Amino acid sequence: MTRADTAVADRPAAPQPPSRPHWVFRRVLWPLRNLWRSLTSMRTALVLLFLLALAAIPGALLPQRKLNEQKTLRYIADHGTFGTWMDKLQLFDVFSSAWFTAIYVLLFVSLVGCLTPRLIEHAKSLRAKPVAAPRNLGRLPRHISTTVDGDPEDIADRVSANLRGWRRNTVVREPTDRDASTAGPIVEVSAEKGYLREFGNLVFHFALLALLVSLAVGKLYGYEGTRSLVADGEGLCNTSTAVYDSFRAGAMVDGTDLNPFCIKVNSFSATFLPNGQPDMYNAQMSYTKGIGTAAGDWHNRSVKVNDPLRVAGDRVYVLGNGFAPTFTVTFPNGEKRTQTALFAPNDMQTMLSTGAVRFDTPAGLYPDEDVRRKNQIAIEGLFAPTADYQGTLLSSSSPAPKDPQVAIRIYKGDTGLDTGMPQNAYSLDQSLVDQGRLQRQAQVNLAKGQSTRLADGTVVSFDGYQRWVSVQISHDPTQGWVLASAVVMLIGLLVSLLVRRRRIWVRLIPADPGQPGTDDGKRRTVVEIGGLARTDQAGWGEGFEEQAAGLLEPDGAKRKSRLRRL
């Protein structure tokens, strides 16, 4: 071989480019694997759980569109551009927003990915034997060493009997070079207890996972409908979504298979504290299961705040209340029209309320349709449960109806009833006033029983008021599962907090006959006992020496209660 050939042979081989599968693994699979590990860590699950609780705060502090759309729209209008941006950020639809759903789904995936390996590992640990004794028991936080009479095998049986309730394992091995000189085989007893601690921890987290799943399924198959009913026997039957003022259904509910039942609000009463704060709401309701021929007898039930009516698998809540003034319009021909209209409270402290009511003319009074539309009557104004005047301005001094009065504006003209277009039930269409299609005829303050006469002879009277109640029909097929999951979570948390994880090792070494004190012919054994608290930062606790000495007692029954503290 020439010198050139030798140089070529000694030259290191040029590095080969990585194969395509290896490149894909490093550039694509490794980042995905690291991302999955980060997502399924317990730290990430805790952060997501904190973010979920943080994200729910706006839903509790801000009005939500699905619960009260009118209040939400009023809040947005009052806050101008800031309210508009809040609406774009879905702060008024928190629990159905994209960002809240993303946190919810990520938390679900994180818990599943985190708990599944832990469950498998715990199942393996339940079948595994206790960990063998460490080489040097003297390095453990708790350790004692003593010499007792007897053979290692007999003492090992005594120790094992005193460790009742512990998972234990006894090993007999020959001494090695690292052991001191002994007179025979060494016996080691390993014991461990407190497996329920990890089991309780897993139960807590899986119950949390079940709670999240139950809530998600409940949102898919549940529905909520709200309706304002005058408390004079007005009611509804749960037949379709059309009977509700607002209806929110889950993705799997089309509104054609609602639980059949009917309710009626017979009366409503409210009590207040001296400062005007509401004390208790009480609605007297009648209900029956089934609809039509399937309906049974009507039953009476008192429904209060946080005490709903449960019927046919649904719950009926009392959400709000207000006043519904009754007006009677007597037209020039003597015919009368009476309506009771719901007024919405503007101030919950005084229940000063606003609303509107529209009256069509009697049939035949104006044969020409254009003339008839120009003679409709509309009323808009304030209702005060307890009138309090500041000059001529009507206000209310108390939410209790002690002196009910109204301050109204009476309009005549086209109220828009014939257009078929939806209108706000609590206010008139201001564009009709601006266009002159509705013209103001009078502005008066009326007490109960008083009336006013218009120029054409029409008489408008204030007859009194009724109470109205806002009820919510809620259907959640998973509410039992939610309750069970919450109870199991509490049990698992208590178990994980109260159960202590303990390990104990006992090494039994036959005493060398040549050692001092062994010349009386008795067999003696050197006993080393070490203890380790796996989870408690404070260590084993006080009294370890006394507790460990109980393992060597011949009568295990006398030491049973003491050993349980280990």
XYZ file of C-alpha atoms in Angstrom:
566
model
C 0.000 0.000 0.000
C 1.364 3.376 -0.978
C 1.555 6.445 1.267
C -1.375 8.036 -0.578
C -3.468 4.930 -0.005
C -2.618 5.038 3.707
C -3.712 8.680 3.946
C -6.983 7.903 2.268
C -7.574 4.949 4.603
C -6.878 7.087 7.722
C -9.162 9.909 6.613
C -12.453 9.834 8.569
C -15.535 9.058 6.574
C -17.654 12.024 5.543
C -20.827 12.365 7.646
C -23.857 11.010 5.908
C -27.015 13.127 5.822
C -29.656 11.871 8.229
C -32.226 9.550 6.816
C -35.653 10.969 6.075
C -37.470 9.047 8.870
C -34.923 10.286 11.419
C -35.303 13.870 10.194
C -39.088 13.671 10.431
C -38.838 12.280 13.954
C -36.551 15.086 15.146
C -38.287 17.976 13.380
C -41.925 16.913 13.704
C -42.497 14.122 16.205
C -40.224 15.393 18.984
C -41.970 18.805 19.248
C -45.342 17.073 19.218
C -44.185 14.635 21.897
C -42.846 17.448 24.083
C -46.050 19.427 23.592
C -48.108 16.399 24.625
C -45.970 15.843 27.713
C -46.341 19.460 28.728
C -50.098 19.402 28.169
C -50.615 16.193 30.149
C -48.567 17.233 33.165
C -50.304 17.832 36.479
C -48.864 21.353 36.593
C -50.581 22.209 33.302
C -53.853 20.694 34.536
C -53.725 22.875 37.652
C -52.977 25.979 35.577
C -55.899 25.210 33.249
C -58.183 24.612 36.227
C -57.175 28.008 37.627
C -57.748 29.627 34.233
C -61.193 28.019 34.014
C -62.139 29.473 37.397
C -60.704 32.842 36.351
C -62.595 32.772 33.049
C -65.882 32.140 34.865
C -65.602 35.404 36.835
C -66.963 37.644 34.024
C -69.927 35.279 33.725
C -70.773 35.924 37.365
C -70.153 39.694 37.379
C -71.507 40.741 33.978
C -75.054 40.245 32.638
C -75.285 37.279 30.297
C -77.295 37.503 27.095
C -78.848 34.051 27.442
C -80.130 34.825 30.926
C -81.354 38.390 30.457
C -80.980 39.847 26.980
C -82.702 43.140 27.812
C -80.398 43.808 30.741
C -77.383 42.873 28.601
C -78.363 45.240 25.787
C -78.965 48.023 28.304
C -75.523 47.416 29.833
C -73.869 47.571 26.394
C -75.703 50.781 25.525
C -74.770 52.410 28.840
C -71.056 51.688 28.335
C -70.812 52.809 24.720
C -67.694 51.751 22.823
C -66.306 49.907 25.821
C -69.468 47.810 26.034
C -69.290 47.088 22.288
C -65.733 45.783 22.608
C -66.746 43.685 25.599
C -69.485 42.184 23.454
C -66.987 41.403 20.686
C -64.827 39.616 23.260
C -67.873 37.466 24.143
C -67.889 38.665 27.744
C -71.700 38.590 27.704
C -71.734 34.978 26.430
C -68.930 33.661 28.601
C -69.937 30.028 28.974
C -70.526 29.539 25.248
C -67.562 31.639 24.108
C -64.747 30.224 22.020
C -62.054 30.985 24.608
C -63.972 29.448 27.515
C -64.681 26.321 25.443
C -60.996 26.084 24.487
C -59.898 26.162 28.139
C -62.574 23.590 28.995
C -61.477 21.176 26.250
C -57.772 21.587 27.029
C -58.444 20.883 30.720
C -60.377 17.749 29.775
C -57.570 16.482 27.520
C -54.922 17.348 30.108
C -56.707 15.441 32.870
C -57.229 12.365 30.703
C -53.615 12.323 29.557
C -52.339 12.959 33.087
C -54.502 10.528 35.033
C -54.413 7.512 32.723
C -50.658 6.783 33.239
C -51.048 7.397 36.978
C -53.905 4.919 37.159
C -51.858 2.286 35.342
C -48.887 2.937 37.607
C -51.042 2.702 40.730
C -52.542 -0.581 39.518
C -49.023 -1.967 39.088
C -47.996 -0.756 42.547
C -50.955 -2.560 44.114
C -49.643 -5.864 42.770
C -45.992 -5.143 43.526
C -44.238 -6.196 46.704
C -42.992 -3.586 49.164
C -39.641 -2.046 48.376
C -36.663 -3.985 49.725
C -34.814 -2.590 52.733
C -32.129 0.029 51.994
C -28.512 -0.934 52.535
C -27.994 1.526 55.389
C -31.062 1.939 57.570
C -29.191 4.377 59.779
C -29.496 7.085 57.143
C -33.290 7.122 57.312
C -35.032 9.960 59.187
C -36.304 7.478 61.790
C -34.084 4.630 62.932
C -33.445 2.506 66.010
C -31.139 -0.453 66.665
C -31.316 -2.949 69.514
C -30.545 -6.533 70.466
C -33.248 -8.985 71.546
C -33.371 -12.633 72.521
C -34.511 -15.146 69.918
C -33.875 -16.385 66.420
C -34.318 -14.038 63.438
C -37.052 -16.285 61.956
C -39.135 -16.233 65.138
C -38.743 -12.486 65.537
C -39.640 -11.990 61.871
C -42.906 -13.904 62.417
C -43.636 -11.768 65.480
C -42.961 -8.531 63.578
C -45.087 -9.663 60.643
C -47.974 -10.492 63.004
C -47.736 -7.056 64.607
C -47.833 -5.415 61.166
C -51.390 -6.511 60.546
C -53.021 -4.218 57.994
C -49.710 -3.456 56.323
C -48.553 -4.898 53.027
C -45.450 -6.817 53.988
C -42.811 -9.074 52.545
C -40.179 -11.178 54.297
C -36.860 -12.006 52.627
C -34.137 -14.307 53.884
C -30.719 -13.733 52.330
C -27.150 -14.745 52.917
C -24.780 -12.100 54.259
C -22.518 -10.352 51.768
C -19.105 -8.750 52.067
C -20.747 -5.443 52.932
C -22.510 -6.931 55.939
C -20.832 -7.323 59.279
C -19.893 -10.816 60.402
C -23.021 -12.735 61.353
C -23.840 -16.169 62.673
C -26.337 -16.989 59.902
C -28.698 -15.702 57.233
C -30.143 -12.222 57.509
C -33.941 -11.785 57.587
C -35.479 -8.555 56.276
C -39.133 -7.534 56.656
C -40.457 -4.781 54.392
C -43.872 -3.257 55.030
C -45.854 -0.384 53.583
C -49.267 1.168 54.188
C -51.239 4.162 52.978
C -52.001 2.994 49.445
C -55.420 4.577 49.852
C -53.771 8.002 49.753
C -52.868 7.701 46.094
C -56.171 5.945 45.438
C -58.065 8.864 47.010
C -56.003 11.299 44.942
C -56.911 9.440 41.757
C -60.558 9.215 42.792
C -60.619 12.983 43.346
C -59.194 13.748 39.924
C -61.321 11.195 38.069
C -64.397 12.545 39.862
C -63.359 16.017 38.683
C -63.103 14.614 35.166
C -66.554 13.024 35.537
C -67.891 16.370 36.756
C -66.559 18.128 33.659
C -68.023 15.452 31.394
C -71.386 15.650 33.175
C -71.489 19.417 32.795
C -70.629 19.150 29.098
C -73.273 16.466 28.454
C -75.804 18.494 30.439
C -75.157 21.491 28.187
C -75.683 19.318 25.090
C -78.934 17.697 26.205
C -80.320 20.402 28.516
C -82.448 23.451 27.915
C -83.591 26.582 29.728
C -86.624 28.708 28.982
C -87.829 31.904 30.680
C -91.293 33.424 30.722
C -92.847 36.317 32.610
C -96.307 35.436 33.963
C -98.878 37.639 35.644
C -99.634 36.186 39.067
C -103.401 35.964 38.551
C -103.598 32.383 37.307
C -101.659 32.881 34.081
C -99.564 29.856 33.168
C -97.880 27.877 30.445
C -97.580 24.315 29.200
C -94.156 22.979 28.313
C -95.109 22.005 24.771
C -92.750 23.928 22.505
C -90.233 26.717 22.453
C -92.914 29.182 21.326
C -94.415 29.438 24.822
C -91.267 31.108 26.201
C -90.028 34.667 26.013
C -86.503 33.310 25.569
C -85.320 29.735 25.118
C -81.801 28.315 25.160
C -81.332 24.718 24.104
C -78.322 22.434 23.906
C -76.917 21.288 20.586
C -78.798 17.970 20.815
C -82.205 19.517 21.666
C -84.536 20.632 18.851
C -87.466 21.644 21.086
C -89.871 18.943 19.855
C -89.471 16.511 22.749
C -89.848 18.617 25.893
C -91.018 17.073 29.140
C -94.818 17.516 29.267
C -96.245 19.496 32.183
C -98.225 22.665 32.893
C -97.863 25.349 35.566
C -99.900 28.358 36.721
C -98.878 31.250 38.959
C -101.772 31.886 41.306
C -100.284 34.610 43.502
C -96.999 36.211 44.467
C -95.837 37.926 47.631
C -92.618 39.707 48.509
C -91.305 40.867 51.860
C -88.695 43.600 52.310
C -86.361 44.750 55.029
C -86.743 48.273 56.441
C -84.018 49.561 54.107
C -85.913 48.252 51.060
C -83.727 45.205 50.486
C -85.738 42.137 49.397
C -86.136 39.577 52.167
C -88.122 36.725 50.595
C -90.050 35.990 47.401
C -92.877 33.472 47.490
C -94.872 32.336 44.442
C -97.913 30.105 44.886
C -98.073 27.794 41.869
C -100.268 24.991 40.585
C -98.811 22.253 38.412
C -99.789 19.044 36.701
C -97.828 16.378 34.895
C -98.824 15.715 31.336
C -100.717 17.867 28.833
C -104.307 17.643 27.660
C -105.920 14.267 28.281
C -102.664 13.024 29.823
C -102.715 15.745 32.480
C -103.497 14.611 35.987
C -104.804 16.470 38.986
C -103.471 19.928 39.731
C -101.277 20.258 42.795
C -100.325 23.395 44.717
C -96.761 24.261 45.625
C -94.973 27.242 47.139
C -91.864 28.202 45.162
C -89.244 30.379 46.818
C -85.739 31.573 46.027
C -83.373 28.568 45.897
C -86.374 26.281 46.447
C -87.540 25.331 42.923
C -90.512 23.285 41.868
C -89.438 19.903 40.491
C -91.897 18.397 38.040
C -91.504 15.838 35.227
C -87.715 15.927 35.547
C -87.524 19.711 35.140
C -87.027 22.510 37.661
C -89.072 25.700 37.846
C -87.245 28.668 39.402
C -88.440 32.140 40.370
C -85.912 34.539 38.872
C -87.459 37.981 39.181
C -90.664 39.888 39.726
C -92.284 43.220 39.102
C -95.554 45.084 38.764
C -98.097 44.963 35.962
C -100.439 48.003 35.948
C -103.967 47.551 34.603
C -105.391 50.217 32.260
C -108.862 50.548 30.788
C -109.557 52.611 27.677
C -113.184 53.685 27.081
C -113.623 54.708 23.450
C -116.067 57.441 22.356
C -118.781 54.864 21.549
C -118.661 53.539 25.131
C -116.832 50.273 24.373
C -113.991 49.375 26.744
C -110.672 47.618 26.365
C -108.667 46.524 29.442
C -105.065 45.326 29.501
C -102.579 44.402 32.184
C -99.069 45.186 30.949
C -95.745 44.105 32.434
C -93.535 47.007 33.521
C -89.792 46.364 33.887
C -88.085 47.606 37.087
C -85.457 50.280 36.511
C -84.395 50.494 40.152
C -84.520 47.275 42.170
C -84.206 49.257 45.398
C -87.472 51.141 44.862
C -89.031 49.042 42.037
C -89.698 52.161 39.965
C -90.710 50.561 36.663
C -91.243 51.550 33.031
C -93.467 50.014 30.387
C -95.897 50.491 27.551
C -99.284 49.181 26.441
C -101.126 49.379 23.088
C -104.889 49.337 22.459
C -106.597 48.619 19.148
C -109.974 50.200 18.436
C -113.191 48.177 18.804
C -114.419 46.367 15.717
C -116.847 48.457 13.678
C -116.070 51.758 15.365
C -114.038 52.919 12.356
C -115.004 50.947 9.208
C -112.184 52.463 7.168
C -108.894 50.706 7.916
C -106.779 53.829 7.515
C -109.004 55.737 9.920
C -108.950 52.831 12.387
C -105.148 52.726 12.452
C -105.017 56.480 13.132
C -107.176 56.137 16.262
C -105.306 53.454 18.174
C -104.248 54.304 21.720
C -100.767 53.785 23.205
C -99.642 54.416 26.781
C -96.050 54.724 27.984
C -94.760 55.745 31.389
C -93.685 54.984 34.944
C -95.161 52.912 37.748
C -94.242 53.735 41.364
C -95.238 51.236 44.105
C -95.002 53.975 46.720
C -95.376 57.379 45.100
C -92.844 60.047 46.035
C -93.042 63.357 44.172
C -90.175 65.752 43.619
C -92.194 68.647 42.305
C -94.252 67.074 39.537
C -91.707 64.317 38.891
C -92.952 60.903 40.058
C -90.536 58.621 41.877
C -90.817 55.763 44.360
C -89.656 55.661 47.963
C -90.190 51.959 48.665
C -90.532 48.676 46.743
C -93.625 47.805 48.809
C -96.893 48.808 47.074
C -98.205 51.249 49.673
C -99.371 54.049 47.342
C -99.212 52.884 43.706
C -99.375 55.612 41.068
C -98.441 56.012 37.415
C -97.009 58.851 35.362
C -98.033 58.209 31.743
C -98.005 59.757 28.315
C -101.020 58.928 26.157
C -100.581 58.723 22.392
C -103.111 58.391 19.588
C -102.398 57.112 16.098
C -100.751 54.111 14.442
C -99.170 51.923 17.140
C -97.642 49.510 14.601
C -99.844 46.573 15.632
C -100.824 45.877 12.027
C -97.286 45.758 10.632
C -96.521 42.310 12.013
C -93.076 43.534 13.014
C -91.818 42.634 16.519
C -91.776 45.512 18.998
C -90.282 46.120 22.396
C -92.877 45.142 24.984
C -91.628 47.752 27.472
C -91.422 50.831 25.229
C -93.026 52.362 22.170
C -91.344 52.610 18.803
C -89.804 56.093 18.930
C -89.656 56.256 15.143
C -93.476 56.260 15.027
C -93.481 59.302 17.295
C -90.778 61.043 15.272
C -92.727 60.429 12.032
C -95.912 61.846 13.541
C -97.802 58.571 13.224
C -98.192 58.594 17.012
C -99.143 61.947 18.517
C -99.141 62.759 22.204
C -102.573 63.568 23.587
C -101.937 63.921 27.310
C -99.361 63.555 30.081
C -100.829 62.873 33.516
C -100.159 61.337 36.914
C -102.849 58.916 38.050
C -103.487 57.143 41.329
C -105.407 53.907 41.548
C -108.996 54.471 40.361
C -108.313 57.816 38.683
C -108.819 58.553 34.982
C -108.295 61.227 32.365
C -110.381 62.263 29.333
C -108.932 63.057 25.914
C -110.212 65.699 23.523
C -112.200 63.170 21.425
C -113.974 61.754 24.491
C -111.690 58.733 25.011
C -111.202 57.970 28.721
C -108.057 56.310 30.079
C -108.186 54.990 33.643
C -105.650 53.353 35.954
C -107.438 50.407 37.622
C -104.652 49.016 39.808
C -101.891 46.497 39.393
C -100.959 42.812 39.457
C -97.651 41.201 40.353
C -95.735 39.386 37.644
C -93.124 36.680 38.091
C -90.276 35.663 35.821
C -89.967 31.874 35.893
C -87.227 29.722 34.411
C -87.803 26.138 33.277
C -84.516 24.258 33.494
C -83.866 20.731 32.239
C -80.531 19.083 33.036
C -80.427 15.291 32.574
C -77.028 15.028 34.275
C -77.732 16.873 37.515
C -77.655 13.574 39.443
C -74.266 12.739 37.953
C -72.986 16.199 38.826
C -74.047 15.721 42.448
C -72.535 12.225 42.616
C -69.265 13.461 41.092
C -69.072 16.316 43.606
C -69.655 13.935 46.535
C -67.036 11.476 45.265
C -64.605 14.378 44.793
C -65.061 15.362 48.430
C -64.568 11.770 49.628
C -61.449 11.334 47.518
C -60.026 14.623 48.775
C -60.612 13.657 52.413
C -58.986 10.256 51.898
C -55.942 11.778 50.198
C -55.552 14.300 53.036
C -56.159 12.002 56.014
C -54.382 8.797 54.976
C -50.632 8.816 55.656
C -48.168 6.940 53.465
C -45.620 5.019 55.586
C -42.811 2.538 54.950
C -40.987 0.523 57.552
C -38.104 -1.944 57.301
C -36.861 -4.399 59.886
C -33.471 -6.085 59.437
C -32.766 -9.084 61.715
C -29.123 -10.067 61.979
C -28.038 -13.058 64.110
C -25.628 -11.880 66.786
C -22.063 -13.180 66.539
C -21.450 -15.644 69.419
C -18.113 -13.978 69.987
C -19.680 -10.627 70.810
C -19.803 -9.465 74.450
C -22.957 -10.546 76.281
C -23.516 -13.689 74.247
C -21.663 -16.121 76.504
C -24.772 -17.248 78.423
C -25.808 -19.666 75.642
C -28.904 -17.722 74.473
C -29.555 -16.925 70.832
C -29.680 -13.194 70.223
C -30.590 -11.085 67.222
C -29.530 -7.574 66.295
C -32.655 -5.683 65.180
C -32.493 -2.578 62.990
C -35.748 -0.733 62.337
C -36.063 2.198 59.939
C -39.111 4.252 59.023
C -39.837 6.632 56.167
C -42.780 8.929 55.600
C -43.223 9.141 51.840
C -45.454 12.171 51.571
C -45.462 14.075 54.861
C -42.956 16.915 54.942
C -42.944 16.826 58.731
C -41.583 13.282 58.795
C -42.869 10.309 60.732
C -44.015 12.071 63.848
C -43.240 11.831 67.533
C -42.958 8.553 69.435
C -41.302 6.504 66.699
C -39.088 4.633 69.127
C -42.039 3.570 71.253
C -44.067 2.632 68.206
C -41.250 0.636 66.637
C -40.581 -1.171 69.936
C -44.155 -2.446 69.773
C -43.219 -4.501 66.733
C -41.058 -6.730 68.914
C -43.743 -7.354 71.542
C -44.950 -10.979 71.626
C -48.630 -9.986 72.047
C -49.621 -8.070 68.930
C -53.175 -7.465 70.134
C -51.983 -5.216 72.952
C -50.070 -3.063 70.510
C -52.639 -2.991 67.747
C -53.986 0.491 68.450
C -50.475 1.870 68.891
C -49.189 0.382 65.660
C -52.039 1.885 63.673
C -50.529 5.288 64.350
C -47.531 4.250 62.316
